[in-house]
Amino acid sequence: MAKREFKWPKGFLWGSATASHQVEGGNVNNWSVWELQTAKQRAKSAKRLFGTLPIWPEISDLATNPDNYVSGKAVDHYRRYKEDFDVIEKLGLNSFRFSIEWSRIEPDEGAWDVAAIEHYRAYIKDLRRRGIEPVLTLYHWTVPLWFSEKGGFEKAKNIAYFERFAQKIIREFHGDLHYIVTINEPDTVCSMGYIMLEHPPGTFSLPKAAAVYYNLLRAHKRVYTFAKAFDKKLIVGFSKSYSYAVAGDDRLLSRLMVKLDNAFRDDMIIRFVGKKTDFLGVQFYFTDQHHGWELVHGNKQISDMGWDRQPQNLEHVLKRLAWCKKPLIVTETGLADQHDNWRKEWIEQTIASVHNALEAGVDVRGYLYWSLLDNFEWAYGRWPAFGLIGVDYEHGLKRTIRPSALYYAAVVRKSACITKITQR
Ligand code: BGC
């Protein structure tokens, strides 16, 4: 263990992130329909899927209850956002990433909901008033039902609907905005929706997965072009998940697989987007070890969800992405940790990674922890706890700031000058 001195660039975004469907409650969209269709089945498979996790005895009641898989009220952030923003302010974070729920803004095709627009206007203005930079996501996996019924992003001609929604949002809110994330993790939308079948539409199809990926990237490019022409001060990018791909042994095949992984999962996408992005949104959760043809996740140290915990590897991801010569913003990183056992270490090591990358000359502009609040974790439902703020579902969704959040706040406070962090 050695102490290192860290200096942070001025204007660095220190924040946290959420997504509308995971926190707001009361949404009616492609996901809310899917939840009702699949909840019973998810509850039935819970023991098989999660039964070997150390946390199983604590979560088994919830995980085997179909209600767990229905977002319902989520954490009622749509109504309680001011209370949640109070915490952001208290923690001293200077930015906050959230998504706008398209199904609220345009519940019926072509009909704008004025009350929803005014809600988000007040929401964004409230962030601004508190000196918190809004980082707005346009698509975080949920779409209005009329859009999914038309085939969603499977059809190229439907991109125009998303573009119209994006234009509306940009016209309405651009005065209070700098940062826009167009698309959240197009890679996950395709793998989970069309290959693993854990997300809607849950139809196995490689051609559809490829079409959706292609259309989401084209949607990003079209929104980028519009946004920059409309207001060149807007800073527009897209977020993708980036794992640290590493050879698990010395074999040539293992090393070759790492190269292919990086080339096809990341570099090809970044090249396709080309100049039409102002930054890359980096979302880091995993380390993928290639053992020949096999892909393994480390399982010595795991989160509540069984995902391996190697936060220090964010550094490799950031350094590798330097080739694209684009600013990077860590738009998500975090872990499920109900008892806050490892979150502090995750925050410490991922922040150390960011700074090591900065010191090596990589242009990293921000770090947004996932998530501000415990929330509805998609196909897993309510039990995974990702939040800096814990939410008690048994007691009126009571919010409690976790100790790791206070640690994060202390790092941010000191970052104005010098922060000392213990480096592994
Ligand atoms: C998604 C979040 C999700 C997180 C943890 C990211 O891929 O953008 O919505 O909650 O991973 O699974």
mmCIF file of N, CA and C in Angstrom, residues 50 52-56 59 285-286 298-311 334-339 341-343 345-346 369 377 380 383-386:
data_model
loop_
_atom_site.group_PDB
_atom_site.id
_atom_site.type_symbol
_atom_site.label_atom_id
_atom_site.label_comp_id
_atom_site.label_asym_id
_atom_site.label_seq_id
_atom_site.Cartn_x
_atom_site.Cartn_y
_atom_site.Cartn_z
ATOM 1 N N PHE A 50 -30.346 -17.548 -8.414
ATOM 2 C CA PHE A 50 -29.620 -16.813 -7.363
ATOM 3 C C PHE A 50 -29.357 -17.637 -6.102
ATOM 4 N N THR A 52 -27.377 -19.841 -5.161
ATOM 5 C CA THR A 52 -26.027 -20.111 -4.645
ATOM 6 C C THR A 52 -25.330 -18.830 -4.179
ATOM 7 N N LEU A 53 -25.970 -17.690 -4.336
ATOM 8 C CA LEU A 53 -25.327 -16.446 -3.898
ATOM 9 C C LEU A 53 -25.309 -16.389 -2.372
ATOM 10 N N PRO A 54 -24.217 -15.903 -1.791
ATOM 11 C CA PRO A 54 -24.169 -15.812 -0.321
ATOM 12 C C PRO A 54 -25.347 -15.027 0.268
ATOM 13 N N ILE A 55 -25.889 -14.090 -0.479
ATOM 14 C CA ILE A 55 -26.966 -13.245 0.064
ATOM 15 C C ILE A 55 -28.343 -13.932 -0.016
ATOM 16 N N TRP A 56 -28.398 -15.106 -0.641
ATOM 17 C CA TRP A 56 -29.686 -15.771 -0.882
ATOM 18 C C TRP A 56 -30.594 -15.850 0.360
ATOM 19 N N ILE A 59 -32.399 -12.661 0.697
ATOM 20 C CA ILE A 59 -33.237 -12.134 -0.388
ATOM 21 C C ILE A 59 -34.294 -13.131 -0.852
ATOM 22 N N TYR A 285 -18.445 -2.284 -15.202
ATOM 23 C CA TYR A 285 -18.868 -3.198 -14.136
ATOM 24 C C TYR A 285 -18.027 -4.473 -14.085
ATOM 25 N N PHE A 286 -17.474 -4.910 -15.250
ATOM 26 C CA PHE A 286 -16.936 -6.273 -15.341
ATOM 27 C C PHE A 286 -15.488 -6.369 -15.815
ATOM 28 N N GLY A 298 -14.213 -13.518 -12.872
ATOM 29 C CA GLY A 298 -13.601 -13.945 -11.610
ATOM 30 C C GLY A 298 -14.698 -14.150 -10.574
ATOM 31 N N ASN A 299 -14.532 -15.141 -9.694
ATOM 32 C CA ASN A 299 -15.592 -15.308 -8.692
ATOM 33 C C ASN A 299 -15.052 -15.399 -7.276
ATOM 34 N N LYS A 300 -13.832 -14.923 -7.078
ATOM 35 C CA LYS A 300 -13.286 -14.963 -5.706
ATOM 36 C C LYS A 300 -13.942 -13.870 -4.880
ATOM 37 N N GLN A 301 -13.990 -12.686 -5.462
ATOM 38 C CA GLN A 301 -14.625 -11.571 -4.760
ATOM 39 C C GLN A 301 -15.807 -11.136 -5.589
ATOM 40 N N ILE A 302 -16.991 -11.204 -5.011
ATOM 41 C CA ILE A 302 -18.187 -10.888 -5.794
ATOM 42 C C ILE A 302 -19.092 -9.904 -5.060
ATOM 43 N N SER A 303 -19.966 -9.275 -5.842
ATOM 44 C CA SER A 303 -20.970 -8.381 -5.251
ATOM 45 C C SER A 303 -22.178 -9.234 -4.857
ATOM 46 N N ASP A 304 -23.200 -8.582 -4.312
ATOM 47 C CA ASP A 304 -24.423 -9.318 -3.941
ATOM 48 C C ASP A 304 -24.997 -10.080 -5.130
ATOM 49 N N MET A 305 -24.816 -9.544 -6.335
ATOM 50 C CA MET A 305 -25.391 -10.184 -7.522
ATOM 51 C C MET A 305 -24.486 -11.277 -8.095
ATOM 52 N N GLY A 306 -23.317 -11.461 -7.479
ATOM 53 C CA GLY A 306 -22.402 -12.480 -7.974
ATOM 54 C C GLY A 306 -21.466 -11.951 -9.057
ATOM 55 N N TRP A 307 -21.515 -10.629 -9.295
ATOM 56 C CA TRP A 307 -20.613 -10.041 -10.299
ATOM 57 C C TRP A 307 -19.247 -9.850 -9.644
ATOM 58 N N ASP A 308 -18.186 -10.090 -10.451
ATOM 59 C CA ASP A 308 -16.871 -10.018 -9.810
ATOM 60 C C ASP A 308 -16.493 -8.577 -9.491
ATOM 61 N N ARG A 309 -15.729 -8.446 -8.419
ATOM 62 C CA ARG A 309 -15.363 -7.106 -7.949
ATOM 63 C C ARG A 309 -13.891 -6.852 -8.233
ATOM 64 N N GLN A 310 -13.619 -6.156 -9.326
ATOM 65 C CA GLN A 310 -12.233 -5.771 -9.614
ATOM 66 C C GLN A 310 -12.241 -4.321 -10.089
ATOM 67 N N PRO A 311 -12.620 -3.401 -9.185
ATOM 68 C CA PRO A 311 -12.805 -2.002 -9.585
ATOM 69 C C PRO A 311 -11.554 -1.360 -10.159
ATOM 70 N N GLY A 334 -20.385 0.952 -10.475
ATOM 71 C CA GLY A 334 -20.912 0.725 -9.133
ATOM 72 C C GLY A 334 -21.164 -0.748 -8.916
ATOM 73 N N LEU A 335 -21.789 -1.073 -7.794
ATOM 74 C CA LEU A 335 -22.059 -2.491 -7.516
ATOM 75 C C LEU A 335 -23.244 -2.646 -6.569
ATOM 76 N N ALA A 336 -23.809 -3.863 -6.592
ATOM 77 C CA ALA A 336 -24.911 -4.186 -5.679
ATOM 78 C C ALA A 336 -24.303 -4.615 -4.358
ATOM 79 N N ASP A 337 -24.612 -3.885 -3.295
ATOM 80 C CA ASP A 337 -23.957 -4.126 -2.012
ATOM 81 C C ASP A 337 -24.884 -3.648 -0.888
ATOM 82 N N GLN A 338 -25.834 -4.513 -0.548
ATOM 83 C CA GLN A 338 -26.868 -4.206 0.446
ATOM 84 C C GLN A 338 -26.294 -3.673 1.756
ATOM 85 N N HIS A 339 -25.225 -4.299 2.224
ATOM 86 C CA HIS A 339 -24.699 -3.921 3.543
ATOM 87 C C HIS A 339 -23.527 -2.951 3.470
ATOM 88 N N ASN A 341 -20.657 -3.176 2.280
ATOM 89 C CA ASN A 341 -19.384 -3.794 2.679
ATOM 90 C C ASN A 341 -18.223 -3.390 1.778
ATOM 91 N N TRP A 342 -18.515 -3.251 0.482
ATOM 92 C CA TRP A 342 -17.419 -3.083 -0.483
ATOM 93 C C TRP A 342 -17.529 -1.807 -1.323
ATOM 94 N N ARG A 343 -18.594 -1.029 -1.112
ATOM 95 C CA ARG A 343 -18.819 0.135 -1.981
ATOM 96 C C ARG A 343 -17.702 1.164 -1.819
ATOM 97 N N GLU A 345 -14.626 0.673 -1.113
ATOM 98 C CA GLU A 345 -13.457 0.220 -1.869
ATOM 99 C C GLU A 345 -13.685 0.401 -3.373
ATOM 100 N N TRP A 346 -14.910 0.120 -3.820
ATOM 101 C CA TRP A 346 -15.221 0.272 -5.250
ATOM 102 C C TRP A 346 -15.031 1.729 -5.675
ATOM 103 N N TYR A 369 -21.242 8.006 -10.266
ATOM 104 C CA TYR A 369 -21.421 6.718 -9.597
ATOM 105 C C TYR A 369 -22.839 6.174 -9.869
ATOM 106 N N GLU A 377 -33.809 -2.887 -10.350
ATOM 107 C CA GLU A 377 -32.678 -3.362 -11.156
ATOM 108 C C GLU A 377 -33.175 -4.331 -12.253
ATOM 109 N N TYR A 380 -33.744 -8.254 -12.343
ATOM 110 C CA TYR A 380 -33.504 -8.734 -10.974
ATOM 111 C C TYR A 380 -34.525 -8.154 -9.991
ATOM 112 N N TRP A 383 -34.235 -6.353 -5.255
ATOM 113 C CA TRP A 383 -33.297 -6.703 -4.173
ATOM 114 C C TRP A 383 -31.862 -6.203 -4.362
ATOM 115 N N PRO A 384 -31.332 -6.056 -5.592
ATOM 116 C CA PRO A 384 -29.947 -5.562 -5.662
ATOM 117 C C PRO A 384 -29.885 -4.076 -5.245
ATOM 118 N N ALA A 385 -28.977 -3.776 -4.340
ATOM 119 C CA ALA A 385 -28.911 -2.415 -3.788
ATOM 120 C C ALA A 385 -27.659 -1.703 -4.304
ATOM 121 N N PHE A 386 -27.878 -0.839 -5.293
ATOM 122 C CA PHE A 386 -26.760 -0.127 -5.924
ATOM 123 C C PHE A 386 -26.536 1.273 -5.342
#
